[in-house]
């Protein structure tokens, strides 16, 4: 652990990524205590301060009904991070199991599972998510389902390619000669050798899931008002550009920072865990 | 009765460019306590034979008998336990993400050897048997030398309490000094535990050190078998003669000849 921190700290970019991620996670967790207007995550209306630019009272200005944009961004991070975590906690294990079985077992299992994965990968992710949300109601839960459905095949493909090459390693042969159960070989022998790549990808993907979720809510398919969401904040503000620029720019920057932070941290982890690109 | 007998064993691989006959009508037997060297260049079918003995490859035709009973590919744990493998490449034969103790223990857990509570003690005993400290079981393979890793590979096979060891070029990836030590260890273990070896190698110097008998393979066929001494002094098959002729033998006359040749260049 200390070794990992030392490697990350030795690279200024990775360190910046780690600090950004820590900052964003802290902002999300402590939003109710840190936000200057902790009630502004709901349908509060305060027309006295509506549509005002950045000031000492509202660092990032206010929206059309007078809510503090900075406070809403802090709350929106909760939604974004929560969504990212839920999506990855489901998508990564599902994709890992599929990829592991296809890569280690080969034969028919491989053909069937990987063709299924190819079908999912052949549909542009956003289109697939929009299709899922077209069938289901556009809510936060359904947005998570939609993003998960489009996300697991990437893990399947990553783990599949690693498992396929690990299958040729001597330690797998040794376990097969001994006659160890298939589940043992797949999950106890091969899987640990896939974990560094999976963890790295999960970190990188946090950023991408946040972008996709924001895109969905930008299109009105994700989180519904009045719940604050970075994507819908950008969409809302975009109608009042360029005059009320703060309504768009600050939520946009918030998305950028989160994606940037997770990407830098992911690259740093790749180095720490010794994952090949 | 022979411990292992192979009767007219053949293996044909179907490839896009037509069938490849990896092994053709091979019959041989190995007595209990014996070390049979299987010699031949790469592609001669040595490893195919080994894989079929180990039950990870099905024969196209022919049978393998172990202790009088026919061995199917899908065999029970009792037969698997009795035949163990030591691999060629000590770098890849141990899982980099598991402790060497866990690798050695795998056979014990799979076959249910010993009570759960005493398996770690058995693992340590197996490591000590091959000349490694027992407490080394907690370490991963990354910090170990090639020779140490190969000893762990031998300990993993021995922990299963096998009767037959298939050694697939166990020393070819090691440097000469380490090679000699590992060979000595293998010889000692065979005598001590009455083990039977099928020793696959292309190194005839190694053959002279360990084998009682030699089986020479060429392009999937068994061309000659015989006592080691006889094979070296009076090889019958022309291919065996050419193999033995290719061994560098350095004596006074030959040195002189080499010097003369070097001087002429």
Coordinates of C-alpha atoms in Angstrom, one line a residue:
Chain A
X1 CA 0.0 0.0 0.0
X2 CA 2.7 2.5 0.9
X3 CA 4.6 1.3 -2.1
X4 CA 1.6 2.1 -4.3
X5 CA 1.2 5.5 -2.8
X6 CA 4.9 6.2 -3.4
X7 CA 4.7 5.3 -7.0
X8 CA 1.6 7.5 -7.5
X9 CA 3.1 10.4 -5.6
X10 CA 6.3 10.2 -7.7
X11 CA 4.3 11.1 -10.8
X12 CA 2.8 14.6 -10.6
X13 CA -0.1 13.7 -13.0
X14 CA -1.1 10.6 -11.0
X15 CA -0.8 12.5 -7.8
X16 CA -3.1 15.3 -9.2
X17 CA -5.5 12.5 -10.3
X18 CA -5.5 11.0 -6.8
X19 CA -6.1 14.4 -5.1
X20 CA -8.9 15.4 -7.6
X21 CA -10.7 12.1 -7.0
X22 CA -10.3 12.4 -3.2
X23 CA -11.6 16.0 -3.4
X24 CA -14.6 15.0 -5.5
X25 CA -15.4 12.0 -3.3
X26 CA -15.1 14.2 -0.2
X27 CA -17.4 16.8 -1.8
X28 CA -20.0 14.2 -2.6
X29 CA -19.9 12.7 0.9
X30 CA -19.9 15.9 2.8
X31 CA -22.2 17.9 0.4
X32 CA -24.9 18.5 3.1
X33 CA -22.3 20.1 5.4
X34 CA -20.1 21.8 2.9
X35 CA -22.7 23.3 0.5
X36 CA -23.5 26.9 1.3
X37 CA -27.2 26.3 0.5
X38 CA -27.9 22.7 1.5
X39 CA -31.6 22.9 0.7
X40 CA -31.0 23.8 -2.9
X41 CA -30.9 20.2 -4.1
X42 CA -34.7 20.3 -4.1
X43 CA -37.4 22.4 -5.8
X44 CA -36.6 25.5 -3.8
X45 CA -37.5 28.8 -5.4
X46 CA -35.9 32.1 -4.5
X47 CA -36.7 34.6 -7.3
X48 CA -34.9 37.3 -5.4
X49 CA -31.6 35.8 -6.5
X50 CA -32.7 34.2 -9.8
X51 CA -30.3 34.1 -12.8
X52 CA -27.3 35.9 -11.1
X53 CA -23.7 35.6 -12.1
X54 CA -20.9 34.5 -9.7
X55 CA -20.7 36.6 -6.6
X56 CA -19.5 36.4 -3.0
X57 CA -22.9 34.9 -2.0
X58 CA -23.1 32.5 -4.9
X59 CA -19.6 31.5 -6.1
X60 CA -20.9 29.9 -9.3
X61 CA -24.0 32.0 -9.7
X62 CA -27.6 30.9 -9.5
X63 CA -30.0 29.2 -11.9
X64 CA -33.3 30.5 -13.2
X65 CA -35.2 29.9 -10.0
X66 CA -32.4 31.3 -7.8
X67 CA -30.7 28.1 -6.6
X68 CA -27.0 28.2 -5.8
X69 CA -25.2 26.3 -8.6
X70 CA -22.1 25.4 -6.4
X71 CA -24.4 23.7 -3.9
X72 CA -26.2 21.8 -6.6
X73 CA -22.9 20.7 -8.2
X74 CA -21.8 19.2 -4.9
X75 CA -25.1 17.3 -4.7
X76 CA -24.9 16.3 -8.4
X77 CA -21.5 14.6 -7.6
X78 CA -23.3 12.3 -5.2
X79 CA -25.6 11.2 -8.0
X80 CA -22.8 10.8 -10.5
X81 CA -20.4 8.9 -8.3
X82 CA -23.2 6.8 -6.9
X83 CA -24.4 5.9 -10.4
X84 CA -20.8 5.1 -11.5
X85 CA -20.2 2.9 -8.5
X86 CA -23.4 1.0 -8.9
X87 CA -22.9 0.5 -12.6
X88 CA -19.3 -0.7 -12.2
X89 CA -20.1 -2.9 -9.2
X90 CA -22.6 -4.8 -11.4
X91 CA -21.0 -4.5 -14.9
X92 CA -17.4 -5.5 -13.9
X93 CA -18.2 -8.8 -12.1
X94 CA -20.7 -9.8 -14.8
X95 CA -18.3 -9.1 -17.6
X96 CA -15.5 -10.7 -15.7
X97 CA -17.3 -14.0 -15.2
X98 CA -18.4 -14.1 -18.9
X99 CA -14.9 -13.2 -20.1
X100 CA -13.2 -15.6 -17.7
X101 CA -15.3 -18.6 -18.7
X102 CA -15.0 -17.8 -22.4
X103 CA -11.3 -17.3 -22.2
X104 CA -10.4 -20.2 -20.0
X105 CA -12.9 -22.8 -21.2
X106 CA -12.7 -22.0 -25.0
X107 CA -14.6 -24.1 -27.4
X108 CA -18.4 -23.7 -27.6
X109 CA -18.6 -21.6 -24.4
X110 CA -16.1 -19.2 -26.0
X111 CA -18.0 -19.0 -29.3
X112 CA -21.4 -18.5 -27.7
X113 CA -20.4 -16.0 -25.1
X114 CA -18.1 -13.9 -27.2
X115 CA -20.5 -13.7 -30.1
X116 CA -23.1 -12.4 -27.6
X117 CA -20.5 -9.9 -26.4
X118 CA -19.9 -8.8 -30.0
X119 CA -23.6 -8.2 -30.5
X120 CA -23.6 -5.8 -27.6
X121 CA -20.3 -4.1 -28.6
X122 CA -21.5 -3.6 -32.2
X123 CA -24.3 -1.2 -31.0
X124 CA -23.0 2.3 -30.2
X125 CA -23.2 2.5 -26.4
X126 CA -25.2 5.7 -26.2
X127 CA -27.7 4.4 -28.8
X128 CA -28.1 1.2 -26.8
X129 CA -28.7 3.1 -23.6
X130 CA -31.2 5.4 -25.3
X131 CA -33.0 2.3 -26.6
X132 CA -33.2 0.8 -23.2
X133 CA -34.5 4.0 -21.7
X134 CA -36.9 4.3 -24.5
X135 CA -38.5 1.1 -23.4
X136 CA -38.2 1.9 -19.7
X137 CA -39.2 5.1 -17.8
X138 CA -36.4 7.6 -17.7
X139 CA -35.5 7.4 -14.0
X140 CA -32.2 7.2 -12.1
X141 CA -32.6 3.5 -11.6
X142 CA -33.3 2.8 -15.2
X143 CA -30.4 5.0 -16.3
X144 CA -28.2 2.8 -14.2
X145 CA -29.7 -0.3 -15.8
X146 CA -29.2 1.1 -19.3
X147 CA -25.5 2.1 -18.6
X148 CA -24.8 -1.3 -17.0
X149 CA -26.3 -3.2 -20.0
X150 CA -23.9 -1.3 -22.3
X151 CA -20.9 -1.6 -20.0
X152 CA -20.4 -5.2 -19.0
X153 CA -19.3 -6.4 -22.5
X154 CA -16.1 -4.3 -22.3
X155 CA -15.1 -6.2 -19.1
X156 CA -15.9 -9.5 -20.8
X157 CA -13.6 -8.6 -23.7
X158 CA -10.8 -7.3 -21.5
X159 CA -10.9 -10.4 -19.2
X160 CA -11.4 -12.8 -22.1
X161 CA -8.2 -11.6 -23.8
X162 CA -6.1 -11.9 -20.6
X163 CA -7.6 -15.3 -19.7
X164 CA -6.9 -16.6 -23.1
X165 CA -3.2 -15.9 -22.8
X166 CA -3.0 -17.0 -19.2
X167 CA -4.6 -20.3 -20.3
X168 CA -1.3 -21.2 -22.0
X169 CA 0.7 -20.6 -18.8
X170 CA 2.4 -23.5 -17.1
X171 CA 0.6 -22.9 -13.8
X172 CA -2.7 -23.6 -15.5
X173 CA -1.3 -26.8 -17.0
X174 CA -0.1 -27.8 -13.6
X175 CA -3.5 -27.3 -12.0
X176 CA -5.1 -29.3 -14.9
X177 CA -2.7 -32.1 -14.5
X178 CA -3.5 -32.3 -10.8
X179 CA -7.2 -32.3 -11.8
X180 CA -8.2 -29.2 -9.8
X181 CA -11.9 -28.2 -10.3
X182 CA -12.5 -25.9 -13.3
X183 CA -14.0 -23.3 -10.9
X184 CA -10.8 -23.3 -8.9
X185 CA -8.6 -22.9 -12.0
X186 CA -10.8 -20.1 -13.4
X187 CA -11.4 -18.1 -10.2
X188 CA -8.4 -18.9 -8.0
X189 CA -5.6 -19.3 -10.5
X190 CA -6.5 -17.2 -13.6
X191 CA -8.7 -14.5 -12.1
X192 CA -6.0 -13.1 -9.7
X193 CA -3.9 -12.5 -12.8
X194 CA -6.7 -10.5 -14.4
X195 CA -7.5 -8.3 -11.4
X196 CA -4.9 -5.5 -11.9
X197 CA -6.2 -4.8 -15.3
X198 CA -9.8 -5.0 -14.1
X199 CA -9.1 -2.5 -11.2
X200 CA -7.3 -0.1 -13.5
X201 CA -10.2 -0.3 -16.0
X202 CA -12.8 0.3 -13.3
X203 CA -11.0 3.5 -12.2
X204 CA -10.7 4.8 -15.8
X205 CA -14.3 3.8 -16.4
X206 CA -15.6 5.9 -13.4
X207 CA -14.9 8.9 -15.5
X208 CA -16.5 7.5 -18.6
X209 CA -19.6 6.4 -16.8
X210 CA -20.0 9.9 -15.4
X211 CA -19.8 11.3 -19.0
X212 CA -22.3 8.8 -20.3
X213 CA -24.7 9.3 -17.4
X214 CA -24.4 13.1 -17.9
X215 CA -25.0 12.7 -21.6
X216 CA -28.2 10.7 -20.9
X217 CA -29.5 13.3 -18.5
X218 CA -28.4 16.0 -20.9
X219 CA -30.9 14.4 -23.3
X220 CA -33.5 14.3 -20.6
X221 CA -33.3 10.5 -20.2
X222 CA -31.5 10.3 -16.9
X223 CA -32.1 11.9 -13.5
X224 CA -35.3 14.0 -13.5
X225 CA -35.6 17.5 -12.0
X226 CA -35.5 18.7 -9.3
X227 CA -32.7 16.3 -8.4
X228 CA -29.5 18.0 -9.4
X229 CA -27.5 16.3 -12.1
X230 CA -24.5 17.6 -13.9
X231 CA -25.8 16.6 -17.4
X232 CA -29.3 18.1 -16.9
X233 CA -27.7 21.3 -15.4
X234 CA -25.7 21.7 -18.6
X235 CA -28.7 21.1 -20.7
X236 CA -30.8 23.5 -18.8
X237 CA -28.2 26.3 -18.9
X238 CA -27.4 25.7 -22.6
X239 CA -30.6 27.5 -23.5
X240 CA -29.4 30.7 -21.9
X241 CA -25.9 30.8 -23.4
X242 CA -24.0 33.0 -23.7
X243 CA -25.7 35.5 -21.4
X244 CA -26.0 33.3 -18.4
X245 CA -22.8 31.3 -19.1
X246 CA -22.3 30.2 -15.5
X247 CA -25.3 27.9 -15.6
X248 CA -23.5 25.8 -18.2
X249 CA -19.8 26.4 -17.7
X250 CA -19.5 25.4 -14.0
X251 CA -21.4 22.1 -14.3
X252 CA -19.5 21.4 -17.4
X253 CA -16.2 22.0 -15.6
X254 CA -17.4 19.7 -12.8
X255 CA -17.9 16.9 -15.3
X256 CA -14.5 17.6 -16.8
X257 CA -12.7 17.6 -13.5
X258 CA -14.2 14.3 -12.5
X259 CA -13.4 12.6 -15.7
X260 CA -9.9 14.1 -15.8
X261 CA -9.3 13.0 -12.1
X262 CA -10.3 9.4 -12.6
X263 CA -8.3 9.1 -15.9
X264 CA -5.1 10.4 -14.3
X265 CA -5.6 8.1 -11.3
X266 CA -6.3 5.2 -13.6
X267 CA -3.1 5.8 -15.5
X268 CA -1.2 6.0 -12.2
X269 CA -2.8 2.7 -11.0
X270 CA -1.9 1.0 -14.3
X271 CA 1.7 1.8 -13.5
X272 CA 1.5 0.7 -9.9
X273 CA -0.2 -2.6 -10.8
X274 CA 2.0 -3.3 -13.8
X275 CA -0.7 -3.6 -16.3
X276 CA 0.3 -3.8 -20.0
X277 CA -1.5 -1.4 -22.2
Chain B
X1 CA 4.2 -56.3 -14.4
X2 CA 5.3 -53.0 -15.7
X3 CA 4.0 -49.9 -13.9
X4 CA 3.2 -48.1 -17.1
X5 CA 2.7 -49.7 -20.4
X6 CA 1.7 -48.0 -23.6
X7 CA 0.3 -50.2 -26.4
X8 CA 0.2 -49.1 -30.0
X9 CA -0.6 -45.5 -29.1
X10 CA -1.3 -43.1 -32.0
X11 CA -2.3 -39.4 -32.0
X12 CA -3.4 -37.5 -35.1
X13 CA -4.1 -33.8 -35.0
X14 CA -6.5 -32.5 -37.6
X15 CA -5.2 -29.1 -38.8
X16 CA -6.4 -26.9 -41.6
X17 CA -3.5 -28.1 -43.8
X18 CA -4.3 -31.8 -43.3
X19 CA -3.8 -34.4 -40.6
X20 CA -0.6 -34.3 -38.6
X21 CA 0.6 -37.6 -37.1
X22 CA 2.1 -36.6 -33.8
X23 CA 2.6 -40.1 -32.6
X24 CA 2.4 -43.4 -34.6
X25 CA 1.8 -46.8 -33.2
X26 CA 4.1 -46.4 -30.1
X27 CA 4.5 -49.2 -27.7
X28 CA 6.7 -49.1 -24.6
X29 CA 6.8 -50.0 -21.0
X30 CA 8.3 -48.6 -17.8
X31 CA 9.1 -50.8 -14.9
X32 CA 8.5 -49.7 -11.3
X33 CA 11.5 -47.7 -10.0
X34 CA 13.0 -47.3 -13.4
X35 CA 13.9 -44.1 -15.2
X36 CA 13.1 -44.1 -18.9
X37 CA 14.5 -41.3 -20.9
X38 CA 12.4 -40.2 -23.9
X39 CA 14.7 -38.6 -26.4
X40 CA 14.2 -36.9 -29.7
X41 CA 14.2 -33.5 -31.3
X42 CA 11.3 -31.0 -31.0
X43 CA 8.3 -32.2 -32.9
X44 CA 9.2 -35.9 -32.4
X45 CA 6.1 -36.5 -30.3
X46 CA 7.7 -36.6 -26.8
X47 CA 5.4 -34.0 -25.3
X48 CA 2.3 -35.5 -27.0
X49 CA 3.2 -38.8 -25.4
X50 CA 3.6 -37.1 -22.0
X51 CA 0.3 -35.3 -22.3
X52 CA -1.5 -38.6 -23.0
X53 CA 0.2 -40.3 -20.1
X54 CA -0.9 -37.3 -17.9
X55 CA -4.5 -37.5 -19.2
X56 CA -4.7 -34.1 -20.7
X57 CA -4.9 -35.3 -24.2
X58 CA -6.9 -38.1 -25.7
X59 CA -5.3 -40.8 -27.9
X60 CA -6.5 -41.3 -31.4
X61 CA -6.0 -45.1 -30.9
X62 CA -4.1 -47.4 -28.5
X63 CA -4.2 -47.8 -24.8
X64 CA -2.2 -46.8 -21.7
X65 CA -2.1 -49.1 -18.8
X66 CA -1.0 -48.1 -15.3
X67 CA -0.3 -50.9 -12.9
X68 CA -2.2 -53.3 -15.1
X69 CA -5.4 -51.2 -15.4
X70 CA -6.3 -49.2 -18.4
X71 CA -6.1 -45.4 -18.0
X72 CA -8.8 -43.4 -19.6
X73 CA -8.4 -39.7 -20.4
X74 CA -11.1 -38.7 -18.0
X75 CA -9.7 -40.5 -15.0
X76 CA -10.5 -40.4 -11.3
X77 CA -8.4 -38.5 -8.7
X78 CA -6.7 -41.7 -7.6
X79 CA -5.1 -42.2 -11.0
X80 CA -4.3 -38.5 -11.4
X81 CA -2.6 -38.4 -8.0
X82 CA -0.3 -41.3 -9.0
X83 CA 1.0 -39.6 -12.1
X84 CA 2.5 -36.1 -11.6
X85 CA 4.3 -33.7 -13.9
X86 CA 7.4 -31.5 -13.5
X87 CA 7.4 -28.9 -16.2
X88 CA 10.2 -27.4 -18.3
X89 CA 9.7 -23.7 -17.7
X90 CA 10.0 -22.9 -14.0
X91 CA 9.1 -19.2 -14.7
X92 CA 5.6 -20.0 -15.9
X93 CA 4.8 -23.1 -14.0
X94 CA 4.1 -21.2 -10.7
X95 CA 1.3 -18.8 -10.5
X96 CA 2.8 -15.3 -9.9
X97 CA -0.3 -14.2 -7.8
X98 CA -0.2 -17.1 -5.4
X99 CA 2.2 -18.1 -2.7
X100 CA 4.4 -21.1 -3.5
X101 CA 2.8 -22.9 -0.6
X102 CA -0.6 -22.5 -2.2
X103 CA 0.7 -24.0 -5.4
X104 CA 2.2 -27.0 -3.6
X105 CA -1.0 -27.4 -1.5
X106 CA -3.3 -27.6 -4.6
X107 CA -2.8 -31.3 -5.0
X108 CA -3.4 -32.0 -1.3
X109 CA -6.7 -30.2 -1.4
X110 CA -7.8 -31.7 -4.7
X111 CA -7.1 -35.3 -3.6
X112 CA -7.9 -34.8 0.0
X113 CA -4.5 -35.9 1.2
X114 CA -4.1 -35.6 5.0
X115 CA -6.4 -33.7 7.4
X116 CA -7.0 -30.0 6.6
X117 CA -5.2 -28.9 9.7
X118 CA -2.0 -30.7 8.8
X119 CA -1.8 -29.8 5.1
X120 CA 0.4 -26.8 5.7
X121 CA 2.8 -29.0 7.6
X122 CA 2.8 -31.4 4.7
X123 CA 3.5 -28.5 2.3
X124 CA 6.5 -27.5 4.4
X125 CA 7.7 -31.1 4.6
X126 CA 7.5 -31.3 0.8
X127 CA 9.5 -28.1 0.4
X128 CA 12.1 -29.3 2.8
X129 CA 12.4 -32.6 0.9
X130 CA 13.6 -30.7 -2.1
X131 CA 16.0 -28.6 -0.1
X132 CA 14.0 -25.5 0.4
X133 CA 13.2 -24.0 3.9
X134 CA 9.6 -24.8 4.9
X135 CA 8.8 -21.2 5.8
X136 CA 9.4 -20.3 2.2
X137 CA 5.8 -21.4 1.5
X138 CA 4.5 -17.9 2.3
X139 CA 6.6 -16.3 -0.4
X140 CA 5.5 -15.7 -4.0
X141 CA 7.5 -17.1 -6.8
X142 CA 8.8 -13.7 -8.1
X143 CA 11.7 -13.5 -5.7
X144 CA 12.9 -17.1 -6.4
X145 CA 15.7 -18.2 -8.7
X146 CA 15.1 -20.6 -11.6
X147 CA 16.6 -23.5 -9.6
X148 CA 14.5 -22.7 -6.5
X149 CA 11.3 -22.5 -8.6
X150 CA 12.1 -25.8 -10.2
X151 CA 12.5 -27.3 -6.8
X152 CA 9.1 -25.9 -5.9
X153 CA 7.7 -27.6 -9.0
X154 CA 9.2 -30.9 -7.9
X155 CA 7.8 -30.4 -4.4
X156 CA 4.3 -29.7 -5.9
X157 CA 4.5 -33.1 -7.7
X158 CA 5.9 -34.9 -4.7
X159 CA 3.3 -33.5 -2.3
X160 CA 0.7 -35.6 -4.1
X161 CA 2.7 -38.8 -3.2
X162 CA 2.9 -40.0 -6.8
X163 CA 4.2 -43.3 -8.2
X164 CA 5.2 -42.0 -11.6
X165 CA 6.7 -38.6 -12.4
X166 CA 6.7 -37.3 -15.9
X167 CA 9.6 -34.9 -16.2
X168 CA 9.3 -32.7 -19.2
X169 CA 12.8 -31.3 -19.8
X170 CA 13.0 -30.3 -16.1
X171 CA 16.5 -29.0 -16.3
X172 CA 16.8 -27.5 -19.8
X173 CA 15.9 -24.0 -18.7
X174 CA 18.5 -24.0 -15.9
X175 CA 22.2 -23.1 -16.0
X176 CA 24.7 -25.9 -15.9
X177 CA 25.6 -25.8 -12.2
X178 CA 21.9 -25.6 -11.1
X179 CA 21.1 -28.3 -13.6
X180 CA 23.6 -30.7 -12.0
X181 CA 22.1 -30.0 -8.5
X182 CA 18.5 -30.6 -9.6
X183 CA 19.5 -33.8 -11.4
X184 CA 21.2 -35.0 -8.2
X185 CA 18.1 -34.2 -6.2
X186 CA 15.9 -36.1 -8.7
X187 CA 18.2 -39.1 -8.5
X188 CA 18.2 -39.1 -4.7
X189 CA 14.4 -38.7 -4.6
X190 CA 13.9 -41.6 -7.0
X191 CA 16.0 -43.9 -4.9
X192 CA 14.5 -42.7 -1.6
X193 CA 10.8 -42.9 -2.6
X194 CA 11.0 -45.7 -5.2
X195 CA 9.7 -43.4 -7.8
X196 CA 9.4 -44.2 -11.5
X197 CA 10.4 -41.5 -14.0
X198 CA 9.5 -40.8 -17.6
X199 CA 12.2 -38.3 -18.3
X200 CA 11.7 -36.2 -21.5
X201 CA 14.8 -34.5 -22.7
X202 CA 16.9 -33.7 -25.8
X203 CA 20.1 -33.5 -23.7
X204 CA 22.0 -36.7 -24.0
X205 CA 24.4 -35.7 -21.3
X206 CA 21.4 -35.6 -18.9
X207 CA 20.3 -39.0 -20.2
X208 CA 23.6 -40.6 -19.2
X209 CA 23.2 -39.1 -15.7
X210 CA 19.7 -40.3 -14.9
X211 CA 18.3 -42.9 -17.2
X212 CA 18.2 -46.7 -16.9
X213 CA 16.7 -47.1 -20.4
X214 CA 16.3 -44.8 -23.3
X215 CA 13.5 -44.5 -25.9
X216 CA 14.4 -42.6 -29.1
X217 CA 11.7 -40.8 -31.0
X218 CA 11.8 -39.5 -34.5
X219 CA 8.8 -37.8 -36.2
X220 CA 6.3 -39.5 -34.0
X221 CA 7.8 -43.0 -34.2
X222 CA 9.7 -44.9 -31.6
X223 CA 12.9 -45.8 -33.5
X224 CA 14.9 -47.6 -30.8
X225 CA 14.8 -48.5 -27.1
X226 CA 17.4 -50.0 -24.9
X227 CA 19.6 -49.9 -21.8
X228 CA 21.3 -46.5 -21.6
X229 CA 24.8 -48.0 -21.8
X230 CA 23.9 -50.1 -24.8
X231 CA 22.3 -47.1 -26.6
X232 CA 25.5 -45.1 -26.1
X233 CA 28.0 -47.8 -27.0
X234 CA 26.1 -49.7 -29.7
X235 CA 23.3 -47.7 -31.1
X236 CA 21.4 -49.7 -33.7
X237 CA 19.3 -47.2 -35.5
X238 CA 21.0 -44.7 -37.8
X239 CA 19.0 -41.8 -36.2
X240 CA 20.2 -42.8 -32.7
X241 CA 23.8 -42.9 -34.1
X242 CA 23.4 -39.4 -35.5
X243 CA 22.0 -38.1 -32.2
X244 CA 24.9 -39.5 -30.2
X245 CA 27.3 -38.3 -32.8
X246 CA 26.0 -34.8 -32.3
X247 CA 26.9 -34.8 -28.6
X248 CA 30.0 -32.8 -28.0
X249 CA 32.6 -35.2 -26.6
X250 CA 35.8 -33.5 -25.7
X251 CA 38.9 -35.6 -25.3
X252 CA 42.6 -35.0 -26.1
X253 CA 42.4 -36.1 -29.8
X254 CA 39.3 -34.1 -30.4
X255 CA 40.7 -31.0 -28.8
X256 CA 43.8 -31.3 -31.0
X257 CA 41.6 -31.7 -34.0
X258 CA 39.5 -28.6 -33.1
X259 CA 42.6 -26.6 -32.5
X260 CA 44.0 -27.6 -35.9
X261 CA 40.7 -26.7 -37.5
X262 CA 40.6 -23.3 -35.7
X263 CA 44.2 -22.6 -36.8
X264 CA 43.3 -23.2 -40.4
X265 CA 40.5 -20.7 -40.5

